[in-house]
mmCIF file with all atom_site columns, C-alpha atoms in Angstrom:
data_model
loop_
_atom_site.group_PDB
_atom_site.id
_atom_site.type_symbol
_atom_site.label_atom_id
_atom_site.label_alt_id
_atom_site.label_comp_id
_atom_site.label_asym_id
_atom_site.label_entity_id
_atom_site.label_seq_id
_atom_site.pdbx_PDB_ins_code
_atom_site.Cartn_x
_atom_site.Cartn_y
_atom_site.Cartn_z
_atom_site.occupancy
_atom_site.B_iso_or_equiv
_atom_site.pdbx_formal_charge
_atom_site.auth_seq_id
_atom_site.auth_comp_id
_atom_site.auth_asym_id
_atom_site.auth_atom_id
_atom_site.pdbx_PDB_model_num
ATOM 1   C CA . UNK O 1 1   ? 9.684  21.418 16.407 1.00 83.00 ? 16  UNK O CA 1
ATOM 2   C CA . UNK O 1 2   ? 6.322  20.132 15.204 1.00 88.00 ? 17  UNK O CA 1
ATOM 3   C CA . UNK O 1 3   ? 7.889  18.375 12.222 1.00 88.00 ? 18  UNK O CA 1
ATOM 4   C CA . UNK O 1 4   ? 10.668 16.918 14.363 1.00 86.00 ? 19  UNK O CA 1
ATOM 5   C CA . UNK O 1 5   ? 8.044  15.515 16.727 1.00 88.00 ? 20  UNK O CA 1
ATOM 6   C CA . UNK O 1 6   ? 6.194  13.983 13.788 1.00 88.00 ? 21  UNK O CA 1
ATOM 7   C CA . UNK O 1 7   ? 9.456  12.550 12.428 1.00 87.00 ? 22  UNK O CA 1
ATOM 8   C CA . UNK O 1 8   ? 10.297 10.739 15.661 1.00 85.00 ? 23  UNK O CA 1
ATOM 9   C CA . UNK O 1 9   ? 6.846  9.191  15.817 1.00 88.00 ? 24  UNK O CA 1
ATOM 10  C CA . UNK O 1 10  ? 4.710  11.469 17.986 1.00 89.00 ? 25  UNK O CA 1
ATOM 11  C CA . UNK O 1 11  ? 1.067  11.946 17.099 1.00 91.00 ? 26  UNK O CA 1
ATOM 12  C CA . UNK O 1 12  ? -0.344 15.297 15.984 1.00 92.00 ? 27  UNK O CA 1
ATOM 13  C CA . UNK O 1 13  ? -1.468 16.488 19.420 1.00 93.00 ? 28  UNK O CA 1
ATOM 14  C CA . UNK O 1 14  ? 1.844  15.611 21.061 1.00 92.00 ? 29  UNK O CA 1
ATOM 15  C CA . UNK O 1 15  ? 3.774  17.323 18.280 1.00 90.00 ? 30  UNK O CA 1
ATOM 16  C CA . UNK O 1 16  ? 1.757  20.507 18.705 1.00 92.00 ? 31  UNK O CA 1
ATOM 17  C CA . UNK O 1 17  ? 2.342  20.465 22.459 1.00 92.00 ? 32  UNK O CA 1
ATOM 18  C CA . UNK O 1 18  ? 6.040  19.888 21.835 1.00 88.00 ? 33  UNK O CA 1
ATOM 19  C CA . UNK O 1 19  ? 6.167  22.891 19.482 1.00 89.00 ? 34  UNK O CA 1
ATOM 20  C CA . UNK O 1 20  ? 4.306  25.154 21.915 1.00 90.00 ? 35  UNK O CA 1
ATOM 21  C CA . UNK O 1 21  ? 6.566  24.165 24.803 1.00 89.00 ? 36  UNK O CA 1
ATOM 22  C CA . UNK O 1 22  ? 9.627  24.916 22.689 1.00 85.00 ? 37  UNK O CA 1
ATOM 23  C CA . UNK O 1 23  ? 8.141  28.215 21.519 1.00 82.00 ? 38  UNK O CA 1
ATOM 24  C CA . UNK O 1 24  ? 7.576  29.431 25.086 1.00 84.00 ? 39  UNK O CA 1
ATOM 25  C CA . UNK O 1 25  ? 10.784 27.916 26.441 1.00 79.00 ? 40  UNK O CA 1
ATOM 26  C CA . UNK O 1 26  ? 12.675 30.099 28.883 1.00 76.00 ? 41  UNK O CA 1
ATOM 27  C CA . UNK O 1 27  ? 15.627 30.292 26.489 1.00 71.00 ? 42  UNK O CA 1
ATOM 28  C CA . UNK O 1 28  ? 13.493 31.785 23.740 1.00 71.00 ? 43  UNK O CA 1
ATOM 29  C CA . UNK O 1 29  ? 11.623 34.164 26.036 1.00 75.00 ? 44  UNK O CA 1
ATOM 30  C CA . UNK O 1 30  ? 14.790 35.303 27.824 1.00 73.00 ? 45  UNK O CA 1
ATOM 31  C CA . UNK O 1 31  ? 16.483 36.068 24.503 1.00 67.00 ? 46  UNK O CA 1
ATOM 32  C CA . UNK O 1 32  ? 13.537 38.160 23.302 1.00 71.00 ? 47  UNK O CA 1
ATOM 33  C CA . UNK O 1 33  ? 13.103 40.149 26.513 1.00 70.00 ? 48  UNK O CA 1
ATOM 34  C CA . UNK O 1 34  ? 16.839 40.389 27.150 1.00 64.00 ? 49  UNK O CA 1
ATOM 35  C CA . UNK O 1 35  ? 17.430 42.455 24.027 1.00 68.00 ? 50  UNK O CA 1
ATOM 36  C CA . UNK O 1 36  ? 19.177 39.638 22.148 1.00 70.00 ? 51  UNK O CA 1
ATOM 37  C CA . UNK O 1 37  ? 16.625 39.307 19.380 1.00 70.00 ? 52  UNK O CA 1
ATOM 38  C CA . UNK O 1 38  ? 19.211 38.498 16.656 1.00 70.00 ? 53  UNK O CA 1
ATOM 39  C CA . UNK O 1 39  ? 20.341 35.457 18.663 1.00 72.00 ? 54  UNK O CA 1
ATOM 40  C CA . UNK O 1 40  ? 16.843 33.980 18.607 1.00 76.00 ? 55  UNK O CA 1
ATOM 41  C CA . UNK O 1 41  ? 17.430 32.837 15.016 1.00 74.00 ? 56  UNK O CA 1
ATOM 42  C CA . UNK O 1 42  ? 20.103 30.412 16.140 1.00 75.00 ? 57  UNK O CA 1
ATOM 43  C CA . UNK O 1 43  ? 17.996 28.928 18.900 1.00 78.00 ? 58  UNK O CA 1
ATOM 44  C CA . UNK O 1 44  ? 14.892 28.728 16.709 1.00 79.00 ? 59  UNK O CA 1
ATOM 45  C CA . UNK O 1 45  ? 16.717 26.815 13.964 1.00 82.00 ? 60  UNK O CA 1
ATOM 46  C CA . UNK O 1 46  ? 18.001 24.060 16.264 1.00 84.00 ? 61  UNK O CA 1
ATOM 47  C CA . UNK O 1 47  ? 14.956 21.742 15.876 1.00 86.00 ? 62  UNK O CA 1
ATOM 48  C CA . UNK O 1 48  ? 15.345 21.969 12.112 1.00 85.00 ? 63  UNK O CA 1
ATOM 49  C CA . UNK O 1 49  ? 18.873 20.623 12.494 1.00 85.00 ? 64  UNK O CA 1
ATOM 50  C CA . UNK O 1 50  ? 17.696 17.696 14.578 1.00 88.00 ? 65  UNK O CA 1
ATOM 51  C CA . UNK O 1 51  ? 14.985 17.047 11.975 1.00 87.00 ? 66  UNK O CA 1
ATOM 52  C CA . UNK O 1 52  ? 17.579 16.996 9.184  1.00 86.00 ? 67  UNK O CA 1
ATOM 53  C CA . UNK O 1 53  ? 19.837 14.633 11.148 1.00 87.00 ? 68  UNK O CA 1
ATOM 54  C CA . UNK O 1 54  ? 16.898 12.314 11.827 1.00 87.00 ? 69  UNK O CA 1
ATOM 55  C CA . UNK O 1 55  ? 15.849 12.329 8.169  1.00 85.00 ? 70  UNK O CA 1
ATOM 56  C CA . UNK O 1 56  ? 19.414 11.652 7.115  1.00 85.00 ? 71  UNK O CA 1
ATOM 57  C CA . UNK O 1 57  ? 19.521 8.628  9.429  1.00 84.00 ? 72  UNK O CA 1
ATOM 58  C CA . UNK O 1 58  ? 16.200 7.292  8.143  1.00 84.00 ? 73  UNK O CA 1
ATOM 59  C CA . UNK O 1 59  ? 16.485 8.122  4.465  1.00 77.00 ? 74  UNK O CA 1
ATOM 60  C CA . UNK O 1 60  ? 20.175 7.731  3.634  1.00 70.00 ? 75  UNK O CA 1
ATOM 61  C CA . UNK O 1 61  ? 19.814 9.685  0.416  1.00 78.00 ? 76  UNK O CA 1
ATOM 62  C CA . UNK O 1 62  ? 21.935 12.412 -1.093 1.00 85.00 ? 77  UNK O CA 1
ATOM 63  C CA . UNK O 1 63  ? 18.994 14.775 -0.889 1.00 86.00 ? 78  UNK O CA 1
ATOM 64  C CA . UNK O 1 64  ? 18.916 14.573 2.926  1.00 82.00 ? 79  UNK O CA 1
ATOM 65  C CA . UNK O 1 65  ? 22.672 15.111 3.148  1.00 84.00 ? 80  UNK O CA 1
ATOM 66  C CA . UNK O 1 66  ? 22.357 18.154 0.863  1.00 87.00 ? 81  UNK O CA 1
ATOM 67  C CA . UNK O 1 67  ? 19.565 19.559 3.036  1.00 84.00 ? 82  UNK O CA 1
ATOM 68  C CA . UNK O 1 68  ? 21.688 19.056 6.138  1.00 84.00 ? 83  UNK O CA 1
ATOM 69  C CA . UNK O 1 69  ? 24.627 20.870 4.569  1.00 88.00 ? 84  UNK O CA 1
ATOM 70  C CA . UNK O 1 70  ? 22.358 23.757 3.499  1.00 88.00 ? 85  UNK O CA 1
ATOM 71  C CA . UNK O 1 71  ? 21.016 23.888 7.044  1.00 85.00 ? 86  UNK O CA 1
ATOM 72  C CA . UNK O 1 72  ? 24.521 24.070 8.541  1.00 86.00 ? 87  UNK O CA 1
ATOM 73  C CA . UNK O 1 73  ? 25.417 26.914 6.189  1.00 88.00 ? 88  UNK O CA 1
ATOM 74  C CA . UNK O 1 74  ? 22.249 28.797 7.091  1.00 85.00 ? 89  UNK O CA 1
ATOM 75  C CA . UNK O 1 75  ? 22.774 28.117 10.784 1.00 84.00 ? 90  UNK O CA 1
ATOM 76  C CA . UNK O 1 76  ? 26.373 29.332 10.656 1.00 85.00 ? 91  UNK O CA 1
ATOM 77  C CA . UNK O 1 77  ? 25.422 32.644 9.081  1.00 85.00 ? 92  UNK O CA 1
ATOM 78  C CA . UNK O 1 78  ? 22.201 33.195 11.059 1.00 81.00 ? 93  UNK O CA 1
ATOM 79  C CA . UNK O 1 79  ? 23.443 32.549 14.565 1.00 76.00 ? 94  UNK O CA 1
ATOM 80  C CA . UNK O 1 80  ? 26.237 33.331 16.937 1.00 79.00 ? 95  UNK O CA 1
ATOM 81  C CA . UNK O 1 81  ? 29.407 31.239 16.649 1.00 83.00 ? 96  UNK O CA 1
ATOM 82  C CA . UNK O 1 82  ? 28.890 29.887 20.170 1.00 83.00 ? 97  UNK O CA 1
ATOM 83  C CA . UNK O 1 83  ? 25.410 28.629 19.317 1.00 81.00 ? 98  UNK O CA 1
ATOM 84  C CA . UNK O 1 84  ? 26.761 27.108 16.134 1.00 84.00 ? 99  UNK O CA 1
ATOM 85  C CA . UNK O 1 85  ? 29.544 25.219 17.931 1.00 88.00 ? 100 UNK O CA 1
ATOM 86  C CA . UNK O 1 86  ? 27.421 24.022 20.841 1.00 87.00 ? 101 UNK O CA 1
ATOM 87  C CA . UNK O 1 87  ? 24.523 22.875 18.714 1.00 86.00 ? 102 UNK O CA 1
ATOM 88  C CA . UNK O 1 88  ? 26.876 21.273 16.183 1.00 88.00 ? 103 UNK O CA 1
ATOM 89  C CA . UNK O 1 89  ? 28.245 19.215 19.047 1.00 93.00 ? 104 UNK O CA 1
ATOM 90  C CA . UNK O 1 90  ? 24.671 18.383 20.087 1.00 91.00 ? 105 UNK O CA 1
ATOM 91  C CA . UNK O 1 91  ? 23.790 17.344 16.515 1.00 90.00 ? 106 UNK O CA 1
ATOM 92  C CA . UNK O 1 92  ? 26.874 15.135 16.356 1.00 92.00 ? 107 UNK O CA 1
ATOM 93  C CA . UNK O 1 93  ? 26.073 13.565 19.714 1.00 95.00 ? 108 UNK O CA 1
ATOM 94  C CA . UNK O 1 94  ? 22.465 12.978 18.623 1.00 91.00 ? 109 UNK O CA 1
ATOM 95  C CA . UNK O 1 95  ? 23.685 11.433 15.375 1.00 90.00 ? 110 UNK O CA 1
ATOM 96  C CA . UNK O 1 96  ? 26.112 9.064  17.116 1.00 92.00 ? 111 UNK O CA 1
ATOM 97  C CA . UNK O 1 97  ? 23.641 7.995  19.808 1.00 92.00 ? 112 UNK O CA 1
ATOM 98  C CA . UNK O 1 98  ? 20.820 7.486  17.293 1.00 89.00 ? 113 UNK O CA 1
ATOM 99  C CA . UNK O 1 99  ? 23.091 5.489  15.037 1.00 88.00 ? 114 UNK O CA 1
ATOM 100 C CA . UNK O 1 100 ? 24.247 3.370  17.994 1.00 91.00 ? 115 UNK O CA 1
ATOM 101 C CA . UNK O 1 101 ? 20.626 2.809  19.034 1.00 89.00 ? 116 UNK O CA 1
ATOM 102 C CA . UNK O 1 102 ? 19.587 1.764  15.526 1.00 84.00 ? 117 UNK O CA 1
ATOM 103 C CA . UNK O 1 103 ? 22.530 -0.604 15.198 1.00 85.00 ? 118 UNK O CA 1
ATOM 104 C CA . UNK O 1 104 ? 21.867 -2.076 18.633 1.00 86.00 ? 119 UNK O CA 1
ATOM 105 C CA . UNK O 1 105 ? 18.189 -2.748 17.868 1.00 84.00 ? 120 UNK O CA 1
ATOM 106 C CA . UNK O 1 106 ? 18.959 -4.285 14.454 1.00 78.00 ? 121 UNK O CA 1
ATOM 107 C CA . UNK O 1 107 ? 21.146 -7.000 15.999 1.00 70.00 ? 122 UNK O CA 1
#
């Protein structure tokens, strides 16, 4: 989450606060104390997916697309299928809205 915060333009202190808030989020804590420790991997990898989508939008290189595809493979095998489907929809929605925002500001 720290690197995603840095990628979207937050300063160092704000990125650290963002990472700490995500780390102690109720979703993460409830999964650990609820006995669903294997499902934490899927939730913990979500910011990495948003980071890869953001880098793909900014960089437009084959390297970023390859990293995103490696991430999706890792995410599919590390998490539950429900987490994979829901967060894939969230990544797609983030991609479309970010692309729309960038196209709107460039006009």
